[in-house]
Amino acid sequence: MQSFTYHAPRSVPEATQLLASGDGNAVFLAGGTDILVQLRENLRHASQVIDVKHISELNELSMDGANGLVLGAAVTCNQFLNSPATESYTALRDATQIIGGWQIQSRATIGGNLCNSSPAADSVPALLALGATVKFATSDGVQELPVSQFCTGPGKNVMHGKGLLIAIYIPPAGNQSGSAYQRFIPRYEMDIAVANAASYVELGKDGTVAEARIALGAVGPTAILADEASAMLMSKLPNEEAIEAAARKAATYAHPIDDMRGTIEFRQQLAYVMVKRTLQTALRRAAGEVIVAHPH
Ligand SMILES: Cc1cc2nc3c(=O)[nH]c(=O)nc-3n(C[C@H](O)[C@H](O)[C@H](O)COP(=O)(O)OP(=O)(O)OC[C@H]3O[C@@H](n4cnc5c(N)ncnc54)[C@H](O)[C@@H]3O)c2cc1C
């Protein structure tokens, strides 16, 4: 392991000052399940490591009916899963409970998963489908953005290593809404998604779709919202025909790479299957069915 100076700031300004006053080689550490592996394997270099877990603002986990969920950037996957406040955010719960195993989940944060900005990250499509936004601080001040504008490429995001993610905000789930996340991995667990998808569907009083968001991951440089596919569902009865058409459209948003883990055609087909399944599960949940996530 490379040697570095460890800092444990107690406030957002202290953390951003440490980052700004470093030699350009400072990194933030939340659970460390990505960054410590990267430092140990010399994939990244850091002279200073700034631990964000002691900043109280980053540990907030609260919910109110009007504004939704506040998920501080240092909240672990386990804290998220154990909180009754998160019960209606089923897509993110599906995703969070398959990030590594429970040892990883007790350290890893959803904020770290987002900041690591892997195209295959499990939480990101779920955050997109749930309409999440983020708040982060840079030396220019505090900014808020939709998650859809946050990741800019593999391992890259709008903060360019110069920002501190403070919190993720997720709007309240609507009445008669449901959401779901699924990934395909070749092994039973502990693997990276070959393709993944998340869907959110909200029904109106007449049973037609009042709101829909479909997101895809691992089939392009960043996870993305398939806006036209979501729009195809609007004001329609969510029958098999509508789901099939939306899933086919969503798959056209998949522009995957061809590698040892899957060909382009395989990943495009997976995108279609994952979207179809997540839409079906989201709709069953919207109808009040309790569906425990199938882990893969
Ligand atoms: C065995 C194992 C299995 C795994 N399985 C999965 C899996 O199934 N699915 C999956 O998606 N991932 C998986 N991962 C990757 C990792 O666990 C997740 O990405 C995790 O959510 C990262 O969170 P963390 O808190 O540990 O982040 P860290 O490692 O602490 O940080 C990750 C990155 O984000 C930056 N960062 C962290 N917090 C902030 C902040 N507040 N502001 C700005 N930048 C910040 C860090 O500098 C670093 O670049 C696995 C990792 C391991 C070791």
CSV table of C-alpha atoms and ligand atoms in Angstrom, one decimal:
chain,number,residue,atom,x,y,z
A,1,MET,CA,0.0,0.0,0.0
A,2,GLN,CA,1.3,3.5,-0.9
A,3,SER,CA,1.8,5.8,2.1
A,4,PHE,CA,-0.4,8.8,2.5
A,5,THR,CA,-1.5,11.4,5.1
A,6,TYR,CA,-4.9,10.6,6.6
A,7,HIS,CA,-7.4,13.4,7.5
A,8,ALA,CA,-10.7,13.1,9.2
A,9,PRO,CA,-12.5,16.5,8.8
A,10,ARG,CA,-15.7,17.2,10.8
A,11,SER,CA,-17.3,19.7,8.4
A,12,VAL,CA,-18.0,20.2,4.7
A,13,PRO,CA,-15.8,23.4,4.5
A,14,GLU,CA,-13.0,21.7,6.3
A,15,ALA,CA,-13.1,18.8,3.9
A,16,THR,CA,-13.2,21.0,0.7
A,17,GLN,CA,-10.4,23.1,2.1
A,18,LEU,CA,-8.2,20.1,2.7
A,19,LEU,CA,-8.9,19.0,-0.9
A,20,ALA,CA,-8.2,22.4,-2.3
A,21,SER,CA,-5.0,22.9,-0.3
A,22,GLY,CA,-3.6,19.5,-1.2
A,23,ASP,CA,-1.1,19.0,-4.0
A,24,GLY,CA,-3.8,17.8,-6.4
A,25,ASN,CA,-3.2,14.3,-5.1
A,26,ALA,CA,-5.9,14.2,-2.4
A,27,VAL,CA,-8.8,11.7,-2.6
A,28,PHE,CA,-11.9,11.3,-0.5
A,29,LEU,CA,-12.6,8.1,1.3
A,30,ALA,CA,-16.1,6.9,2.4
A,31,GLY,CA,-16.3,3.1,2.9
A,32,GLY,CA,-13.0,2.6,1.1
A,33,THR,CA,-14.3,-0.5,-0.8
A,34,ASP,CA,-13.3,1.0,-4.2
A,35,ILE,CA,-10.6,3.6,-3.3
A,36,LEU,CA,-8.5,1.4,-1.0
A,37,VAL,CA,-8.4,-1.4,-3.6
A,38,GLN,CA,-7.4,1.1,-6.3
A,39,LEU,CA,-4.6,2.6,-4.1
A,40,ARG,CA,-3.4,-0.8,-3.0
A,41,GLU,CA,-3.2,-2.0,-6.6
A,42,ASN,CA,-1.6,1.3,-7.7
A,43,LEU,CA,-4.4,2.0,-10.1
A,44,ARG,CA,-4.6,5.4,-8.4
A,45,HIS,CA,-2.2,7.5,-6.4
A,46,ALA,CA,-2.8,9.7,-3.5
A,47,SER,CA,-0.6,11.6,-1.0
A,48,GLN,CA,-3.6,12.6,1.1
A,49,VAL,CA,-6.7,10.6,2.0
A,50,ILE,CA,-9.6,12.6,3.4
A,51,ASP,CA,-12.1,10.4,5.3
A,52,VAL,CA,-15.6,11.9,5.0
A,53,LYS,CA,-17.4,9.6,7.5
A,54,HIS,CA,-17.0,12.0,10.4
A,55,ILE,CA,-18.9,14.8,8.8
A,56,SER,CA,-22.4,14.9,10.4
A,57,GLU,CA,-24.1,16.4,7.3
A,58,LEU,CA,-22.9,13.4,5.2
A,59,ASN,CA,-24.5,10.9,7.7
A,60,GLU,CA,-28.0,12.2,7.4
A,61,LEU,CA,-30.7,9.6,6.6
A,62,SER,CA,-34.1,11.1,6.8
A,63,MET,CA,-37.4,11.1,5.0
A,64,ASP,CA,-40.3,13.5,4.9
A,65,GLY,CA,-43.5,13.0,2.9
A,66,ALA,CA,-43.2,16.3,1.0
A,67,ASN,CA,-39.5,16.3,0.1
A,68,GLY,CA,-38.6,12.6,0.1
A,69,LEU,CA,-35.4,11.0,1.2
A,70,VAL,CA,-32.2,12.7,2.2
A,71,LEU,CA,-29.4,10.1,1.8
A,72,GLY,CA,-26.1,11.5,3.1
A,73,ALA,CA,-23.0,10.6,1.1
A,74,ALA,CA,-21.5,8.7,4.0
A,75,VAL,CA,-24.5,6.5,4.7
A,76,THR,CA,-23.6,2.9,4.3
A,77,CYS,CA,-25.6,0.4,2.2
A,78,ASN,CA,-26.5,-1.4,5.4
A,79,GLN,CA,-27.8,1.7,7.1
A,80,PHE,CA,-29.9,2.4,4.0
A,81,LEU,CA,-31.3,-1.1,4.0
A,82,ASN,CA,-32.0,-1.2,7.7
A,83,SER,CA,-33.9,2.1,7.7
A,84,PRO,CA,-37.8,2.0,7.5
A,85,ALA,CA,-37.5,5.4,5.8
A,86,THR,CA,-36.3,3.7,2.6
A,87,GLU,CA,-39.0,1.1,2.2
A,88,SER,CA,-40.8,2.7,-0.8
A,89,TYR,CA,-37.5,3.0,-2.7
A,90,THR,CA,-37.5,-0.6,-3.8
A,91,ALA,CA,-35.3,-0.2,-6.9
A,92,LEU,CA,-32.5,1.2,-4.8
A,93,ARG,CA,-33.1,-1.4,-2.2
A,94,ASP,CA,-32.9,-4.1,-4.9
A,95,ALA,CA,-29.6,-2.6,-6.0
A,96,THR,CA,-28.1,-1.9,-2.6
A,97,GLN,CA,-28.6,-5.4,-1.3
A,98,ILE,CA,-26.5,-7.0,-4.1
A,99,ILE,CA,-23.5,-4.6,-3.8
A,100,GLY,CA,-20.8,-7.1,-2.8
A,101,GLY,CA,-21.9,-9.2,0.2
A,102,TRP,CA,-23.0,-8.0,3.7
A,103,GLN,CA,-19.4,-7.3,4.8
A,104,ILE,CA,-19.0,-4.9,1.8
A,105,GLN,CA,-22.5,-3.4,2.4
A,106,SER,CA,-21.5,-2.6,6.0
A,107,ARG,CA,-18.7,-0.3,4.8
A,108,ALA,CA,-19.7,0.7,1.3
A,109,THR,CA,-21.9,3.8,0.7
A,110,ILE,CA,-24.3,4.6,-2.1
A,111,GLY,CA,-22.5,8.0,-2.4
A,112,GLY,CA,-19.2,6.2,-3.0
A,113,ASN,CA,-20.8,3.9,-5.6
A,114,LEU,CA,-22.0,7.0,-7.5
A,115,CYS,CA,-18.8,8.9,-7.1
A,116,ASN,CA,-16.8,5.9,-8.3
A,117,SER,CA,-18.9,6.4,-11.5
A,118,SER,CA,-18.5,2.9,-12.9
A,119,PRO,CA,-20.8,2.4,-15.9
A,120,ALA,CA,-21.9,-0.9,-14.3
A,121,ALA,CA,-22.4,0.5,-10.7
A,122,ASP,CA,-25.5,-1.1,-9.3
A,123,SER,CA,-27.0,1.9,-7.5
A,124,VAL,CA,-26.8,4.4,-10.4
A,125,PRO,CA,-29.7,3.1,-12.7
A,126,ALA,CA,-31.9,2.8,-9.6
A,127,LEU,CA,-31.1,6.5,-8.6
A,128,LEU,CA,-31.9,7.5,-12.2
A,129,ALA,CA,-35.2,5.7,-12.3
A,130,LEU,CA,-36.1,7.2,-8.9
A,131,GLY,CA,-35.5,10.7,-10.2
A,132,ALA,CA,-32.7,11.4,-7.7
A,133,THR,CA,-30.6,14.6,-7.5
A,134,VAL,CA,-27.3,15.3,-5.8
A,135,LYS,CA,-25.8,18.1,-3.8
A,136,PHE,CA,-22.0,18.6,-3.9
A,137,ALA,CA,-19.5,21.2,-2.8
A,138,THR,CA,-16.5,22.5,-4.8
A,139,SER,CA,-14.4,25.6,-4.2
A,140,ASP,CA,-17.0,27.4,-6.3
A,141,GLY,CA,-19.7,26.7,-3.8
A,142,VAL,CA,-22.6,24.2,-3.4
A,143,GLN,CA,-24.4,22.9,-6.5
A,144,GLU,CA,-27.4,20.6,-7.1
A,145,LEU,CA,-27.9,18.5,-10.2
A,146,PRO,CA,-30.0,15.6,-11.3
A,147,VAL,CA,-28.1,12.3,-11.1
A,148,SER,CA,-28.6,12.0,-14.9
A,149,GLN,CA,-26.1,14.8,-15.3
A,150,PHE,CA,-23.6,13.6,-12.7
A,151,CYS,CA,-21.6,10.8,-14.4
A,152,THR,CA,-19.7,11.8,-17.5
A,153,GLY,CA,-17.7,8.7,-18.4
A,154,PRO,CA,-16.2,5.6,-17.0
A,155,GLY,CA,-14.8,6.6,-13.6
A,156,LYS,CA,-15.6,10.3,-14.3
A,157,ASN,CA,-18.1,12.8,-13.0
A,158,VAL,CA,-18.8,16.5,-13.1
A,159,MET,CA,-16.8,17.0,-9.9
A,160,HIS,CA,-13.5,16.1,-11.7
A,161,GLY,CA,-12.0,15.0,-8.4
A,162,LYS,CA,-12.5,18.6,-7.0
A,163,GLY,CA,-15.8,18.2,-5.3
A,164,LEU,CA,-17.3,16.6,-2.2
A,165,LEU,CA,-20.6,14.8,-2.6
A,166,ILE,CA,-22.8,15.9,0.3
A,167,ALA,CA,-26.1,14.1,-0.2
A,168,ILE,CA,-28.5,12.4,-2.6
A,169,TYR,CA,-32.1,13.4,-2.6
A,170,ILE,CA,-34.8,11.1,-3.8
A,171,PRO,CA,-38.4,12.5,-4.3
A,172,PRO,CA,-41.2,10.7,-2.5
A,173,ALA,CA,-42.6,7.7,-4.4
A,174,GLY,CA,-46.1,8.5,-5.7
A,175,ASN,CA,-49.2,6.7,-4.6
A,176,GLN,CA,-49.7,3.6,-6.7
A,177,SER,CA,-46.1,3.5,-7.8
A,178,GLY,CA,-43.5,0.8,-7.9
A,179,SER,CA,-39.8,0.5,-8.9
A,180,ALA,CA,-37.4,-2.3,-9.5
A,181,TYR,CA,-33.7,-3.0,-10.4
A,182,GLN,CA,-32.1,-6.0,-11.9
A,183,ARG,CA,-28.7,-6.9,-13.2
A,184,PHE,CA,-27.3,-9.9,-15.2
A,185,ILE,CA,-24.1,-11.4,-14.0
A,186,PRO,CA,-22.6,-14.7,-15.1
A,187,ARG,CA,-21.8,-15.8,-11.6
A,188,TYR,CA,-24.2,-16.1,-8.7
A,189,GLU,CA,-22.7,-13.2,-6.8
A,190,MET,CA,-19.7,-10.9,-6.4
A,191,ASP,CA,-19.5,-9.9,-10.1
A,192,ILE,CA,-19.9,-6.8,-12.2
A,193,ALA,CA,-23.2,-6.4,-14.2
A,194,VAL,CA,-22.9,-7.3,-17.9
A,195,ALA,CA,-26.1,-5.3,-18.2
A,196,ASN,CA,-28.5,-3.8,-15.7
A,197,ALA,CA,-31.7,-1.8,-15.6
A,198,ALA,CA,-34.1,0.0,-13.3
A,199,SER,CA,-37.7,1.1,-13.8
A,200,TYR,CA,-40.1,3.4,-11.9
A,201,VAL,CA,-43.8,3.4,-12.8
A,202,GLU,CA,-46.6,5.5,-11.2
A,203,LEU,CA,-50.2,4.8,-12.1
A,204,GLY,CA,-53.0,7.4,-12.2
A,205,LYS,CA,-56.5,6.8,-10.8
A,206,ASP,CA,-57.7,5.4,-14.2
A,207,GLY,CA,-54.9,2.8,-14.1
A,208,THR,CA,-52.9,4.4,-16.9
A,209,VAL,CA,-49.2,5.3,-16.5
A,210,ALA,CA,-48.9,8.8,-15.0
A,211,GLU,CA,-45.1,8.7,-14.7
A,212,ALA,CA,-42.4,6.4,-15.9
A,213,ARG,CA,-38.6,6.3,-15.9
A,214,ILE,CA,-36.5,3.6,-17.3
A,215,ALA,CA,-32.7,3.5,-16.8
A,216,LEU,CA,-30.0,1.3,-18.3
A,217,GLY,CA,-26.4,0.6,-17.0
A,218,ALA,CA,-23.3,-1.2,-18.3
A,219,VAL,CA,-24.3,-0.7,-21.9
A,220,GLY,CA,-22.5,2.6,-22.5
A,221,PRO,CA,-19.9,4.9,-20.9
A,222,THR,CA,-22.4,5.9,-18.2
A,223,ALA,CA,-25.8,4.7,-17.0
A,224,ILE,CA,-28.6,6.5,-18.9
A,225,LEU,CA,-32.2,7.2,-18.9
A,226,ALA,CA,-34.1,5.8,-21.8
A,227,ASP,CA,-36.4,8.9,-22.1
A,228,GLU,CA,-38.3,8.0,-25.3
A,229,ALA,CA,-39.0,4.5,-24.0
A,230,SER,CA,-40.4,5.9,-20.7
A,231,ALA,CA,-42.5,8.4,-22.8
A,232,MET,CA,-44.0,5.6,-24.8
A,233,LEU,CA,-45.7,4.3,-21.6
A,234,MET,CA,-47.3,7.6,-20.6
A,235,SER,CA,-51.1,7.7,-20.5
A,236,LYS,CA,-51.2,4.1,-21.6
A,237,LEU,CA,-52.6,1.0,-19.8
A,238,PRO,CA,-49.5,-0.8,-18.8
A,239,ASN,CA,-50.3,-4.1,-20.6
A,240,GLU,CA,-47.9,-6.6,-22.0
A,241,GLU,CA,-48.0,-4.9,-25.4
A,242,ALA,CA,-47.0,-1.5,-23.9
A,243,ILE,CA,-44.3,-3.1,-21.8
A,244,GLU,CA,-42.9,-5.0,-24.8
A,245,ALA,CA,-42.8,-1.8,-27.0
A,246,ALA,CA,-41.1,0.2,-24.2
A,247,ALA,CA,-38.5,-2.5,-23.5
A,248,ARG,CA,-37.7,-2.8,-27.2
A,249,LYS,CA,-37.3,1.0,-27.5
A,250,ALA,CA,-35.2,1.1,-24.3
A,251,ALA,CA,-32.8,-1.5,-25.8
A,252,THR,CA,-32.0,0.9,-28.6
A,253,TYR,CA,-30.3,3.1,-26.0
A,254,ALA,CA,-27.8,0.4,-25.4
A,255,HIS,CA,-24.5,1.1,-27.0
A,256,PRO,CA,-22.3,-1.5,-25.3
A,257,ILE,CA,-18.8,-2.6,-25.8
A,258,ASP,CA,-17.8,-6.1,-27.1
A,259,ASP,CA,-15.6,-7.8,-24.6
A,260,MET,CA,-14.9,-11.2,-22.9
A,261,ARG,CA,-17.9,-10.8,-20.7
A,262,GLY,CA,-20.4,-10.2,-23.4
A,263,THR,CA,-20.9,-9.4,-27.1
A,264,ILE,CA,-22.7,-6.2,-28.2
A,265,GLU,CA,-25.7,-8.3,-29.4
A,266,PHE,CA,-25.8,-10.2,-26.1
A,267,ARG,CA,-25.8,-7.0,-24.1
A,268,GLN,CA,-28.5,-5.4,-26.2
A,269,GLN,CA,-30.7,-8.4,-25.8
A,270,LEU,CA,-30.0,-8.3,-22.0
A,271,ALA,CA,-30.9,-4.6,-21.9
A,272,TYR,CA,-34.3,-5.5,-23.4
A,273,VAL,CA,-34.8,-8.4,-21.0
A,274,MET,CA,-33.7,-6.4,-17.9
A,275,VAL,CA,-36.0,-3.5,-18.8
A,276,LYS,CA,-39.0,-5.8,-19.4
A,277,ARG,CA,-38.5,-7.6,-16.1
A,278,THR,CA,-38.0,-4.4,-14.1
A,279,LEU,CA,-41.1,-2.9,-15.6
A,280,GLN,CA,-43.1,-6.0,-14.8
A,281,THR,CA,-41.9,-6.1,-11.2
A,282,ALA,CA,-42.4,-2.3,-10.8
A,283,LEU,CA,-46.0,-2.7,-12.0
A,284,ARG,CA,-46.7,-5.6,-9.6
A,285,ARG,CA,-45.3,-3.5,-6.8
A,286,ALA,CA,-47.4,-0.5,-7.8
A,287,ALA,CA,-50.4,-2.9,-7.6
A,288,GLY,CA,-49.4,-3.5,-3.9
A,289,GLU,CA,-47.7,-6.9,-4.3
A,290,VAL,CA,-44.7,-7.4,-2.0
A,291,ILE,CA,-41.9,-8.8,-4.1
A,292,VAL,CA,-38.7,-9.6,-2.5
A,293,ALA,CA,-35.9,-8.8,-4.9
A,294,HIS,CA,-34.4,-11.7,-6.9
A,295,PRO,CA,-30.8,-10.9,-6.4
A,296,HIS,CA,-29.8,-11.1,-10.1
B,1,LIG,C1,-15.5,-7.5,-3.0
B,1,LIG,C2,-16.2,-6.3,-3.6
B,1,LIG,C3,-17.4,-6.5,-4.2
B,1,LIG,C4,-18.1,-5.4,-4.8
B,1,LIG,N1,-19.3,-5.6,-5.4
B,1,LIG,C5,-19.9,-4.6,-6.0
B,1,LIG,C6,-21.2,-4.8,-6.6
B,1,LIG,O1,-21.8,-5.9,-6.6
B,1,LIG,N2,-21.8,-3.7,-7.3
B,1,LIG,C7,-21.2,-2.5,-7.3
B,1,LIG,O2,-21.8,-1.6,-7.9
B,1,LIG,N3,-20.0,-2.3,-6.7
B,1,LIG,C8,-19.4,-3.3,-6.1
B,1,LIG,N4,-18.2,-3.1,-5.5
B,1,LIG,C9,-17.6,-1.7,-5.5
B,1,LIG,C10,-17.8,-0.9,-4.3
B,1,LIG,O3,-18.1,-1.7,-3.1
B,1,LIG,C11,-19.0,0.1,-4.4
B,1,LIG,O4,-18.8,0.9,-5.6
B,1,LIG,C12,-19.2,1.0,-3.2
B,1,LIG,O5,-20.5,1.4,-3.2
B,1,LIG,C13,-18.3,2.1,-3.1
B,1,LIG,O6,-18.6,2.9,-1.9
B,1,LIG,P1,-17.5,3.3,-0.8
B,1,LIG,O7,-18.2,4.0,0.2
B,1,LIG,O8,-16.7,2.1,-0.4
B,1,LIG,O9,-16.6,4.2,-1.7
B,1,LIG,P2,-15.0,4.6,-1.6
B,1,LIG,O10,-14.2,3.5,-2.0
B,1,LIG,O11,-14.8,5.2,-0.3
B,1,LIG,O12,-15.0,5.8,-2.7
B,1,LIG,C14,-15.3,5.5,-4.0
B,1,LIG,C15,-14.9,6.7,-4.9
B,1,LIG,O13,-15.7,7.8,-4.6
B,1,LIG,C16,-15.0,8.9,-4.1
B,1,LIG,N5,-15.8,9.4,-3.0
B,1,LIG,C17,-16.3,8.7,-1.9
B,1,LIG,N6,-17.1,9.5,-1.2
B,1,LIG,C18,-17.1,10.7,-1.8
B,1,LIG,C19,-17.7,12.0,-1.5
B,1,LIG,N7,-18.5,12.2,-0.5
B,1,LIG,N8,-17.5,13.0,-2.3
B,1,LIG,C20,-16.6,12.9,-3.4
B,1,LIG,N9,-16.0,11.7,-3.7
B,1,LIG,C21,-16.3,10.7,-2.9
B,1,LIG,C22,-13.7,8.3,-3.6
B,1,LIG,O14,-12.6,9.2,-3.7
B,1,LIG,C23,-13.5,7.2,-4.6
B,1,LIG,O15,-13.0,7.7,-5.9
B,1,LIG,C24,-17.5,-4.1,-4.8
B,1,LIG,C25,-16.2,-3.9,-4.2
B,1,LIG,C26,-15.6,-5.0,-3.6
B,1,LIG,C27,-14.3,-4.8,-2.9
